[in-house]
Structures are given as C-alpha cells and as structure tokens.
CSV table of C-alpha atoms and ligand atoms in Angstrom, one decimal:
chain,number,residue,atom,x,y,z
A,2,MET,CA,54.7,22.0,-52.0
A,3,LYS,CA,56.8,22.8,-48.9
A,4,ARG,CA,55.0,26.1,-48.5
A,5,VAL,CA,51.6,24.3,-48.7
A,6,VAL,CA,52.7,21.9,-45.9
A,7,GLU,CA,53.9,24.8,-43.8
A,8,GLY,CA,50.7,26.6,-44.4
A,9,LEU,CA,48.6,23.5,-43.3
A,10,LYS,CA,50.8,23.1,-40.2
A,11,GLY,CA,50.1,26.8,-39.3
A,12,LEU,CA,46.4,26.4,-39.9
A,13,ILE,CA,46.2,23.3,-37.7
A,14,LEU,CA,48.2,25.0,-35.0
A,15,ALA,CA,45.9,28.0,-35.2
A,16,LEU,CA,42.8,25.8,-35.1
A,17,LEU,CA,44.2,23.9,-32.1
A,18,LEU,CA,44.9,27.2,-30.3
A,19,LEU,CA,41.5,28.5,-31.1
A,20,SER,CA,39.7,25.4,-29.9
A,21,PHE,CA,41.9,25.4,-26.7
A,22,LEU,CA,40.9,29.0,-26.0
A,23,LEU,CA,37.3,28.3,-26.9
A,24,SER,CA,37.0,25.3,-24.5
A,25,GLY,CA,38.8,27.3,-21.8
A,26,TYR,CA,36.3,30.1,-22.4
A,27,LEU,CA,33.4,27.7,-22.3
A,28,LEU,CA,34.8,26.0,-19.2
A,29,PHE,CA,35.1,29.4,-17.5
A,30,PHE,CA,32.0,31.2,-18.7
A,31,SER,CA,29.5,28.5,-19.2
A,32,LYS,CA,26.8,28.4,-16.6
A,33,SER,CA,27.3,26.1,-13.6
A,34,GLN,CA,24.6,23.6,-12.7
A,35,VAL,CA,23.7,22.1,-9.3
A,36,TYR,CA,21.4,19.1,-9.2
A,37,GLY,CA,19.5,18.1,-6.1
A,38,LEU,CA,18.8,21.6,-4.8
A,39,ASP,CA,15.1,20.7,-4.1
A,40,SER,CA,16.2,18.6,-1.2
A,41,LEU,CA,17.4,21.8,0.6
A,42,LYS,CA,13.9,23.3,0.6
A,43,SER,CA,13.1,21.8,4.0
A,44,LEU,CA,15.4,20.7,6.8
A,45,PRO,CA,14.2,18.3,9.5
A,46,LYS,CA,16.1,17.3,12.7
A,47,GLU,CA,18.7,15.6,10.5
A,48,LYS,CA,19.1,15.3,6.8
A,49,THR,CA,21.9,14.2,4.5
A,50,VAL,CA,21.8,16.2,1.3
A,51,VAL,CA,23.5,15.0,-1.8
A,52,LEU,CA,24.3,17.5,-4.6
A,53,ARG,CA,25.8,17.0,-8.0
A,54,LEU,CA,27.7,19.8,-9.7
A,55,SER,CA,28.5,20.4,-13.3
A,56,ASP,CA,31.9,19.6,-14.6
A,57,ASN,CA,33.1,23.2,-14.7
A,58,VAL,CA,32.9,23.6,-10.9
A,59,SER,CA,36.2,23.0,-9.0
A,60,HIS,CA,35.3,24.2,-5.5
A,61,VAL,CA,32.0,24.5,-3.6
A,62,GLU,CA,31.1,26.2,-0.3
A,63,ILE,CA,27.7,25.8,1.3
A,64,TYR,CA,26.4,28.1,4.1
A,65,LEU,CA,23.2,28.1,6.1
A,66,LEU,CA,22.0,31.6,7.0
A,67,GLN,CA,19.3,32.7,9.5
A,68,LYS,CA,18.9,36.3,10.7
A,69,ASP,CA,22.4,37.4,11.5
A,70,LYS,CA,23.8,33.9,11.8
A,71,LYS,CA,25.9,32.3,9.1
A,72,VAL,CA,27.1,28.7,9.5
A,73,ARG,CA,29.4,27.0,7.0
A,74,LEU,CA,28.2,23.5,6.2
A,75,LEU,CA,30.8,22.5,3.6
A,76,SER,CA,33.9,23.7,1.9
A,77,GLN,CA,35.2,21.2,-0.7
A,78,ASP,CA,37.6,21.0,-3.6
A,79,LEU,CA,36.2,18.9,-6.4
A,80,GLY,CA,38.2,16.5,-8.6
A,81,ASP,CA,36.6,14.3,-11.2
A,82,ASP,CA,33.9,13.3,-8.7
A,83,LYS,CA,31.4,16.1,-8.8
A,84,GLU,CA,29.1,14.8,-6.0
A,85,VAL,CA,29.1,16.3,-2.6
A,86,SER,CA,27.3,15.0,0.5
A,87,VAL,CA,26.5,17.1,3.6
A,88,LYS,CA,24.7,16.1,6.8
A,89,ILE,CA,22.7,18.9,8.3
A,90,LYS,CA,21.5,19.1,11.9
A,91,PRO,CA,19.9,22.6,12.3
A,92,GLU,CA,19.5,22.4,16.0
A,93,LYS,CA,23.1,21.4,16.6
A,94,LEU,CA,24.2,24.3,14.5
A,95,GLY,CA,22.3,26.7,16.8
A,96,LEU,CA,19.5,27.5,14.3
A,97,GLU,CA,15.9,28.0,15.1
A,98,GLU,CA,12.7,26.7,13.7
A,99,GLY,CA,11.4,28.7,10.8
A,100,LYS,CA,12.7,30.3,7.6
A,101,ALA,CA,16.4,30.2,6.6
A,102,ARG,CA,18.5,30.4,3.5
A,103,VAL,CA,21.1,28.1,2.0
A,104,VAL,CA,23.8,29.7,0.0
A,105,LEU,CA,26.1,27.9,-2.4
A,106,GLU,CA,29.3,29.5,-3.7
A,107,LEU,CA,30.9,27.9,-6.7
A,108,LYS,CA,34.4,28.5,-7.8
A,109,ARG,CA,36.5,27.8,-10.9
A,110,PHE,CA,40.3,28.2,-10.7
A,111,GLY,CA,39.9,29.8,-7.4
A,112,ILE,CA,37.5,32.5,-8.7
A,113,LEU,CA,34.0,32.8,-7.5
A,114,THR,CA,31.7,32.3,-10.5
A,115,ASP,CA,28.3,31.5,-9.1
A,116,ARG,CA,26.3,32.2,-6.0
A,117,LEU,CA,23.0,30.3,-5.5
A,118,GLU,CA,20.4,30.9,-2.9
A,119,VAL,CA,17.7,28.4,-1.7
A,120,ASN,CA,14.9,29.4,0.7
A,121,THR,CA,14.5,26.7,3.2
A,122,LEU,CA,12.3,25.9,6.2
A,123,ILE,CA,13.8,24.5,9.3
A,124,ASP,CA,11.3,22.1,11.0
A,125,THR,CA,12.9,19.8,13.5
A,126,LYS,CA,9.7,19.0,15.5
A,127,PRO,CA,8.1,15.6,14.7
A,128,PRO,CA,4.3,15.8,14.2
A,129,ARG,CA,2.3,15.2,17.4
A,130,ILE,CA,-0.6,12.8,17.0
A,131,ASN,CA,-3.6,12.9,19.2
A,132,ILE,CA,-5.7,9.7,19.2
A,133,ILE,CA,-9.3,10.7,19.2
A,134,LYS,CA,-10.8,7.3,18.9
A,135,SER,CA,-9.3,3.8,18.8
A,136,GLN,CA,-10.3,0.4,20.1
A,137,TYR,CA,-8.9,-1.3,23.1
A,138,ALA,CA,-8.7,-4.7,21.5
A,139,VAL,CA,-8.9,-6.1,18.0
A,140,TYR,CA,-8.8,-9.8,16.9
A,141,GLN,CA,-6.6,-11.7,14.4
A,142,GLY,CA,-8.5,-11.6,11.2
A,143,GLY,CA,-10.7,-8.8,12.5
A,144,THR,CA,-11.1,-5.1,11.6
A,145,GLY,CA,-9.8,-2.1,13.4
A,146,ALA,CA,-10.7,1.6,13.1
A,147,LEU,CA,-9.4,4.9,14.4
A,148,ARG,CA,-9.6,8.6,14.2
A,149,VAL,CA,-6.6,10.8,14.9
A,150,LYS,CA,-5.6,14.4,14.6
A,151,SER,CA,-2.1,15.7,13.8
A,152,SER,CA,-0.5,18.9,15.0
A,153,GLU,CA,0.6,19.7,11.4
A,154,PRO,CA,0.0,18.5,7.8
A,155,VAL,CA,1.4,15.0,7.5
A,156,LYS,CA,1.4,11.8,5.5
A,157,LEU,CA,-0.1,9.3,7.8
A,158,SER,CA,-0.6,5.5,7.9
A,159,VAL,CA,-1.6,2.8,10.3
A,160,LYS,CA,1.0,0.2,11.3
A,161,VAL,CA,-0.1,-3.3,12.2
A,162,GLY,CA,3.0,-5.5,12.7
A,163,GLU,CA,5.1,-5.0,9.7
A,164,ARG,CA,2.3,-3.8,7.5
A,165,LEU,CA,1.2,-0.3,6.8
A,166,PHE,CA,-2.4,0.6,6.0
A,167,LYS,CA,-4.0,3.7,4.5
A,168,ALA,CA,-5.6,6.5,6.5
A,169,TYR,CA,-7.9,9.0,4.8
A,170,GLU,CA,-7.6,12.7,5.6
A,171,VAL,CA,-11.1,14.1,6.4
A,172,GLY,CA,-9.9,17.7,6.8
A,173,ASN,CA,-8.2,19.9,9.4
A,174,ASN,CA,-5.3,17.4,9.8
A,175,THR,CA,-7.7,14.8,11.0
A,176,PHE,CA,-7.5,11.3,9.6
A,177,ILE,CA,-9.7,8.2,9.8
A,178,SER,CA,-8.8,4.6,9.0
A,179,VAL,CA,-10.6,1.3,8.8
A,180,PHE,CA,-7.9,-1.3,8.6
A,181,PRO,CA,-7.5,-5.1,8.6
A,182,ILE,CA,-5.7,-7.2,11.2
A,183,PRO,CA,-4.2,-9.9,9.0
A,184,VAL,CA,-4.9,-13.4,10.4
A,185,ASP,CA,-1.1,-14.0,10.9
A,186,THR,CA,-0.6,-10.9,13.0
A,187,PRO,CA,1.0,-12.2,16.3
A,188,PRO,CA,-1.2,-11.8,19.4
A,189,ASN,CA,-0.2,-8.8,21.6
A,190,THR,CA,0.9,-6.8,18.6
A,191,TYR,CA,0.2,-3.1,19.2
A,192,VAL,CA,-1.2,-0.8,16.5
A,193,TYR,CA,0.7,2.4,15.7
A,194,VAL,CA,0.2,5.5,13.7
A,195,VAL,CA,3.1,6.6,11.6
A,196,ALA,CA,3.2,10.2,10.5
A,197,GLU,CA,5.7,12.2,8.5
A,198,ASP,CA,5.6,16.0,8.0
A,199,GLY,CA,6.7,17.9,4.9
A,200,ALA,CA,10.3,18.3,6.1
A,201,GLY,CA,10.6,14.5,6.7
A,202,ASN,CA,10.3,14.4,10.5
A,203,ARG,CA,8.6,11.2,11.5
A,204,SER,CA,6.7,10.2,14.6
A,205,ILE,CA,5.3,6.8,15.6
A,206,THR,CA,2.5,6.9,18.1
A,207,GLY,CA,0.9,4.0,20.0
A,208,THR,CA,-2.9,3.9,19.6
A,209,GLY,CA,-3.5,1.7,22.6
A,210,THR,CA,-5.0,-1.0,20.3
A,211,ARG,CA,-3.8,-4.5,21.0
A,212,VAL,CA,-4.3,-7.6,18.9
A,213,LYS,CA,-5.9,-10.6,20.6
A,214,ALA,CA,-5.7,-14.2,19.5
A,215,PHE,CA,-8.6,-15.7,17.6
A,216,LYS,CA,-9.0,-19.4,17.5
A,217,PHE,CA,-9.5,-20.6,13.9
A,218,LYS,CA,-10.7,-24.0,13.2
A,219,SER,CA,-8.8,-26.5,11.2
A,220,TYR,CA,-10.0,-29.8,9.8
A,221,THR,CA,-9.3,-32.5,7.3
A,222,ILE,CA,-11.4,-33.2,4.2
A,223,ASN,CA,-11.2,-36.6,2.6
A,224,LEU,CA,-11.4,-36.6,-1.2
A,225,ASP,CA,-11.9,-40.4,-1.4
A,226,GLY,CA,-15.2,-41.4,-3.1
A,227,ARG,CA,-15.8,-38.0,-4.5
A,228,GLU,CA,-13.4,-38.2,-7.4
A,229,LEU,CA,-15.9,-37.9,-10.2
A,230,LYS,CA,-17.6,-34.8,-8.8
A,231,ILE,CA,-14.3,-33.2,-8.1
A,232,ILE,CA,-12.9,-34.0,-11.6
A,233,GLY,CA,-16.0,-32.3,-13.1
A,234,LYS,CA,-15.2,-29.1,-11.1
A,235,LEU,CA,-11.4,-29.3,-12.0
A,236,LYS,CA,-12.3,-29.5,-15.7
A,237,GLU,CA,-14.6,-26.5,-15.4
A,238,ILE,CA,-11.9,-24.4,-13.6
A,239,LEU,CA,-8.8,-25.5,-15.5
A,240,GLY,CA,-10.5,-25.7,-18.9
A,241,GLU,CA,-8.6,-28.9,-19.7
A,242,ASP,CA,-9.2,-32.6,-19.4
A,243,VAL,CA,-8.7,-34.2,-16.0
A,244,SER,CA,-8.6,-38.0,-15.7
A,245,PRO,CA,-8.6,-40.2,-12.6
A,246,ASP,CA,-4.8,-40.6,-13.3
A,247,ASN,CA,-3.9,-37.0,-12.9
A,248,PHE,CA,-6.8,-36.1,-10.6
A,249,VAL,CA,-4.6,-35.4,-7.5
A,250,GLU,CA,-2.1,-33.3,-9.5
A,251,ALA,CA,-5.0,-31.3,-11.0
A,252,PHE,CA,-6.6,-30.8,-7.6
A,253,LYS,CA,-3.3,-29.6,-6.2
A,254,LYS,CA,-2.9,-27.1,-9.1
A,255,VAL,CA,-6.4,-25.7,-8.6
A,256,ASN,CA,-6.3,-25.6,-4.8
A,257,GLU,CA,-2.8,-24.0,-4.7
A,258,GLN,CA,-1.8,-22.2,-7.9
A,259,VAL,CA,-5.2,-21.2,-9.3
A,260,ARG,CA,-6.5,-20.4,-5.8
A,261,GLN,CA,-3.5,-18.0,-5.2
A,262,GLU,CA,-4.0,-16.3,-8.6
A,263,ASN,CA,-7.8,-15.9,-7.9
A,264,GLU,CA,-7.1,-14.5,-4.4
A,265,GLU,CA,-4.6,-12.1,-5.8
A,266,LYS,CA,-7.0,-10.9,-8.4
A,267,ILE,CA,-9.7,-10.4,-5.8
A,268,ARG,CA,-7.4,-8.5,-3.5
A,269,GLU,CA,-6.4,-6.2,-6.4
A,270,LEU,CA,-10.0,-5.6,-7.4
A,271,ALA,CA,-11.0,-4.9,-3.8
A,272,SER,CA,-8.4,-2.1,-3.6
A,273,ASP,CA,-10.6,0.0,-5.9
A,274,SER,CA,-12.5,1.8,-3.1
A,275,LEU,CA,-13.9,5.3,-2.9
A,276,GLU,CA,-13.1,7.8,-0.2
A,277,LYS,CA,-16.8,8.0,0.6
A,278,LYS,CA,-19.0,6.2,3.2
A,279,LEU,CA,-21.5,4.4,1.1
A,280,TRP,CA,-22.7,2.0,3.8
A,281,GLU,CA,-24.9,2.4,6.8
A,282,GLY,CA,-25.2,0.2,9.9
A,283,LYS,CA,-24.6,-3.6,10.0
A,284,PHE,CA,-24.0,-5.8,7.0
A,285,LEU,CA,-26.7,-8.3,6.1
A,286,GLN,CA,-26.2,-12.1,6.2
A,287,LEU,CA,-27.9,-14.2,3.5
A,288,ARG,CA,-31.5,-14.5,4.4
A,289,ASN,CA,-32.6,-17.8,6.1
A,290,SER,CA,-29.1,-19.2,5.8
A,291,LYS,CA,-27.2,-21.7,7.8
A,292,VAL,CA,-23.5,-21.3,8.3
A,293,VAL,CA,-21.6,-24.3,6.9
A,294,SER,CA,-18.1,-23.0,7.0
A,295,LEU,CA,-16.3,-20.2,8.9
A,296,PHE,CA,-13.7,-17.5,8.1
A,297,GLY,CA,-10.1,-18.4,8.6
A,298,GLU,CA,-10.6,-22.2,8.7
A,299,ARG,CA,-7.5,-24.2,7.7
A,300,ARG,CA,-8.5,-27.1,5.5
A,301,SER,CA,-6.2,-30.1,4.8
A,302,TYR,CA,-7.1,-32.4,2.0
A,303,ARG,CA,-6.3,-36.1,2.0
A,304,TYR,CA,-6.6,-38.8,-0.6
A,305,LYS,CA,-6.0,-42.5,-0.1
A,306,GLY,CA,-4.6,-41.8,3.4
A,307,LYS,CA,-2.1,-39.2,2.2
A,308,PHE,CA,-2.0,-35.5,2.6
A,309,VAL,CA,-2.6,-33.8,-0.8
A,310,SER,CA,-3.0,-30.0,-0.2
A,311,SER,CA,-4.2,-27.3,2.2
A,312,SER,CA,-5.9,-23.9,2.1
A,313,VAL,CA,-7.3,-21.2,4.2
A,314,HIS,CA,-11.0,-20.3,3.9
A,315,TRP,CA,-11.3,-16.5,3.5
A,316,GLY,CA,-15.1,-16.1,4.0
A,317,TYR,CA,-18.2,-17.6,5.3
A,318,ASP,CA,-20.2,-20.3,3.5
A,319,LEU,CA,-23.9,-19.8,3.8
A,320,ALA,CA,-26.4,-22.3,2.7
A,321,SER,CA,-30.1,-21.6,2.0
A,322,VAL,CA,-32.5,-23.0,-0.5
A,323,LYS,CA,-31.3,-23.8,-4.0
A,324,ASN,CA,-30.9,-20.7,-6.2
A,325,ALA,CA,-31.6,-18.4,-3.3
A,326,PRO,CA,-31.7,-14.6,-4.1
A,327,VAL,CA,-28.6,-12.8,-2.8
A,328,GLU,CA,-28.9,-9.4,-1.3
A,329,ALA,CA,-26.3,-6.7,-1.2
A,330,ALA,CA,-25.0,-6.8,2.4
A,331,ASN,CA,-24.9,-3.0,2.5
A,332,SER,CA,-25.2,-0.1,0.1
A,333,GLY,CA,-22.3,0.5,-2.3
A,334,ARG,CA,-21.1,0.4,-5.8
A,335,VAL,CA,-20.6,-2.7,-7.9
A,336,ILE,CA,-16.9,-2.9,-8.8
A,337,PHE,CA,-16.8,-6.3,-10.4
A,338,THR,CA,-19.0,-9.0,-11.8
A,339,GLY,CA,-17.4,-12.0,-13.5
A,340,TYR,CA,-15.9,-15.5,-13.3
A,341,ILE,CA,-12.9,-15.9,-11.0
A,342,GLY,CA,-11.8,-19.6,-11.1
A,343,ILE,CA,-12.4,-21.4,-7.8
A,344,TYR,CA,-14.8,-18.6,-6.7
A,345,GLY,CA,-17.0,-19.1,-9.8
A,346,ASN,CA,-19.2,-16.2,-10.6
A,347,VAL,CA,-18.4,-13.3,-8.3
A,348,VAL,CA,-19.8,-9.9,-7.4
A,349,LEU,CA,-17.7,-7.4,-5.6
A,350,ILE,CA,-19.3,-4.3,-4.0
A,351,ASP,CA,-17.3,-1.3,-2.7
A,352,HIS,CA,-18.8,0.3,0.4
A,353,GLY,CA,-16.1,3.1,0.6
A,354,PHE,CA,-13.0,3.7,2.7
A,355,GLY,CA,-11.5,0.4,1.7
A,356,ILE,CA,-14.5,-1.8,2.7
A,357,VAL,CA,-15.6,-4.3,0.0
A,358,SER,CA,-18.0,-7.3,0.2
A,359,LEU,CA,-17.7,-10.4,-2.0
A,360,TYR,CA,-20.3,-12.9,-3.2
A,361,ALA,CA,-19.1,-16.1,-4.8
A,362,HIS,CA,-20.3,-19.3,-6.5
A,363,LEU,CA,-23.3,-17.4,-8.0
A,364,ALA,CA,-25.5,-18.6,-10.9
A,365,GLU,CA,-26.1,-15.2,-12.4
A,366,PHE,CA,-25.8,-11.5,-11.8
A,367,LYS,CA,-28.6,-9.1,-11.3
A,368,VAL,CA,-26.3,-6.1,-11.4
A,369,LYS,CA,-23.4,-4.9,-13.5
A,370,ARG,CA,-20.1,-3.1,-12.9
A,371,GLY,CA,-20.7,0.5,-12.0
A,372,ASP,CA,-24.2,0.0,-10.6
A,373,LYS,CA,-25.1,1.7,-7.3
A,374,VAL,CA,-26.8,-0.8,-5.0
A,375,LYS,CA,-28.9,-0.3,-1.9
A,376,LYS,CA,-28.6,-2.5,1.1
A,377,GLY,CA,-30.9,-5.5,0.6
A,378,GLN,CA,-31.1,-5.1,-3.1
A,379,ILE,CA,-31.0,-8.5,-5.0
A,380,ILE,CA,-27.6,-8.7,-6.8
A,381,GLY,CA,-27.5,-12.4,-7.8
A,382,ILE,CA,-28.7,-16.0,-7.3
A,383,THR,CA,-26.8,-18.7,-5.4
A,384,ASP,CA,-25.4,-21.7,-7.2
A,385,ALA,CA,-22.2,-23.9,-7.0
A,386,THR,CA,-20.0,-22.3,-9.8
A,387,GLY,CA,-16.3,-22.6,-9.2
A,388,LEU,CA,-14.9,-25.0,-6.6
A,389,ALA,CA,-18.2,-25.6,-4.7
A,390,PHE,CA,-19.9,-28.9,-4.1
A,391,GLY,CA,-23.5,-27.9,-3.5
A,392,ASP,CA,-25.5,-24.7,-3.8
A,393,HIS,CA,-24.3,-22.0,-1.3
A,394,LEU,CA,-23.1,-18.5,-1.0
A,395,HIS,CA,-19.4,-17.8,-0.2
A,396,PHE,CA,-19.5,-14.4,1.5
A,397,GLY,CA,-16.4,-12.4,2.2
A,398,VAL,CA,-15.4,-8.9,3.5
A,399,LEU,CA,-12.2,-7.3,2.5
A,400,VAL,CA,-10.7,-4.2,4.1
A,401,GLN,CA,-8.0,-2.4,2.2
A,402,GLY,CA,-7.6,-5.6,0.0
A,403,VAL,CA,-7.2,-7.9,3.0
A,404,GLU,CA,-9.8,-10.6,3.9
A,405,VAL,CA,-11.4,-10.0,7.3
A,406,ASN,CA,-13.9,-11.9,9.4
A,407,PRO,CA,-17.4,-11.0,8.2
A,408,ILE,CA,-18.9,-11.9,11.6
A,409,GLU,CA,-18.0,-8.5,13.1
A,410,TRP,CA,-19.7,-6.7,10.2
A,411,TRP,CA,-22.9,-8.7,10.7
A,412,ASP,CA,-23.0,-7.5,14.3
A,413,ALA,CA,-25.0,-4.2,14.6
A,414,LYS,CA,-23.5,-3.3,18.0
A,415,TRP,CA,-19.9,-4.0,16.9
A,416,VAL,CA,-20.3,-1.9,13.8
A,417,GLU,CA,-21.9,0.9,15.8
A,418,ARG,CA,-19.3,0.9,18.6
A,419,ASN,CA,-16.1,0.2,16.6
A,420,ILE,CA,-16.6,1.6,13.1
A,421,GLN,CA,-19.4,4.1,13.1
A,422,THR,CA,-17.8,6.1,15.9
A,423,VAL,CA,-14.7,7.1,13.9
A,424,PHE,CA,-16.7,8.6,11.0
B,3,ZN,ZN1,-16.4,-20.6,0.8
C-alpha cells in the first residue's frame, strides 16, 4: 500500500515536472505574434501606432530604417500588459519621403527570439487640391457643384458646415460633386474640400463658394371648418378611425411622426443613385401648372385659436387640371413607385450623381421600378393621395438624399452655368 502511494507521488511529481518543462518549452519556442502590424505600412506626418504582442514576449524594440539611417522608436519591457503604443513623426526623426522599413525585435528572458520586418512608405505631405470649377455663391436650400483635382490618390468629400457630402472620382485624381446646401446652413458658411491620402495625411481646402441667405416664406393654416375633410385624410394615412374628439391628436401624429418617417424613407430611397449622368439640360416643370406652394415654406397649423403643429414643405406644389399627366422632369431611372403616407402615391427618378426627382400625390403610375425614362415621358397622373386637399403635383428634387429647391433645376441657364460645367 505504502509503496503504491510512494509510486503515485513519484508519478505526480514526474508529471508536474514534465508539464513545467513543456510549458517552459512552449513559452520559449512557440511563435510570437504581433497584432496591428498593418498600421505600420504607411507613415504620415504623425501617427500613433498601437501594437499588441503575444503573451510569450517580454521585451520589444522597434526601429525605423531608411538607407543607412537607423532610428530606435521604442524599447520596452512588457509585464502583463502586452500592448505598446508608439508615436511616429518621420520628419522629426530626420527621415525622408519614400520607402523605409520598420524592424521589430522581440525578446524572451533577455534572448532575441523574433525579428520582424515591415515595408513602409513615408508620406508626410498632405494632398494638394486644385479647384478647377466651383461657384461663387450658393443659396440655403440650393445646390452646389464643383470639380477638383488632387495631387495624389485620395478619399475626398465636400464639407458644408458640419456635413460631409460625396464626391465622385472621374479618373486621374479628378473628382466632381453635386451637393446640397441644407436649408439650415448658416449664411456665410464656406464650402471646403476634405481630402485624405493613403498614408492618412489630410488637407482641407477652401473652394471659394459661400452660402447666401434665402428667404423662406412662413405662414399659418387654420384647420377650423375643414375637420371632416381632414379626418378623411387622416383615416386614409393612419389606417385607423379618427373622430372629431381625437382629430387634433391624429393631425399632430400625421403631421409630425408620420411625416418624419415618410421623409426619412424618401431620403433613404433617394440615396440609391448611379455614378452616371442620366439627365440633360434643365428639369421640366409640370405643364400648364400654377405654383401654389414653394420649397422651404414653414407652415404652422392652428385650430380653435391654438397652435397645433408645424412643418417644412420640401418641394413645390403645382396645380394643373384634374388628373393631369405628369412628365419625367428629366431622363433617368425609376427607383421607386408606391405609397408613402402623407406623400400618397410617389414616383422617384434617379438622374445619376446623387440627383433624384420626386412626384407625389399621384393617382396612378405609368412606370415601374427599374424602368428607364426619357425627359418628358408620362410617368403618372395627378391626384390628391396622401395629405393633399385638392388635385396637385408635389414636385421635389433631392441631392445626395437632401431636399433642395427645385427652382434652380427648372432654370436652363442656372443648370448650364452651375452644374453642366463640372461634368
Ligand atoms: Zn407639397
């Protein structure tokens, strides 16, 4: 019995010793790992690189080598925390633009076990942007356009206030952009181009384009005396019963919550635009129509002497004869036909490069999603579907998913001078 116990003890000791040796062996001879090496592949003017090392590394040294120059970036013992951070400023270290190598030396118990090398490109020069075409002035709620050329390959966007808009590369580091000026952009805001090269150097260049104020109308609409007609519409949009008792509440819900959902849906749909110019010349206004409501109008609704709700009108209301044929304002591709709450039956046409036209309150569609349409082609019939009181067309233009003033797009000279010239 005693002998068995002794034997077991011996066996356990032997196993412990073996596992100790094995883990030591593994710790020493297992391969070291470095995570985050990709961030070393390019070095701009200044970069903080964070690397994480595997548990078996106890010391790390990092060097930057170029020609016969060797600069030590870091020499650090590692405890339990296996993350190291190093701020690299190639110019300050006396290195030149161009190719270089980063070498990492990893140690365990004071012995060098691994040597890793990463080829890198030092690029400390921010991209230079040459403005080829831009406007002198744009208006709140209007549309801007520009054409620029970069000194090197970049990611480029257009900055209007706090918002960034897309630019399309048309080859040879040349970019064009048609972008909206959101109605709430403060007057005297300047438009900038933001460019970032592959190494992460950024430049912000003024385009010379300045935002001018646009006077939007505001007025009050009294709901008194129109309850029954409005209740009918609210029922249609909400799909639930509305009585004179909850009429104000239902109106508020439709004019605020439903409106917002509908607008968000339209903005999302309008972001589906091809990188292709499908349109030509000015946009068409509904034939023989009278303008009954303008873009950007701020409407306040009152009932029994009290303020009920307010909204912004994101298009033009155009009245013609009852059930008038609606033409495509320009050539393009139908990206949506369907019912969108307060907008009723809607057609959306993509004209390319972020430009989309919208036709609302229609009776029926003469086109379907995916159809190519020609400027002037009949796409639907006017009506008063959605939150409309009387047959009319609500016409809108969206640029990069933001509603803009259609009046500019109806003006042949404006389109020619401001938009056509950047293409
Ligand atoms: Zn309207």
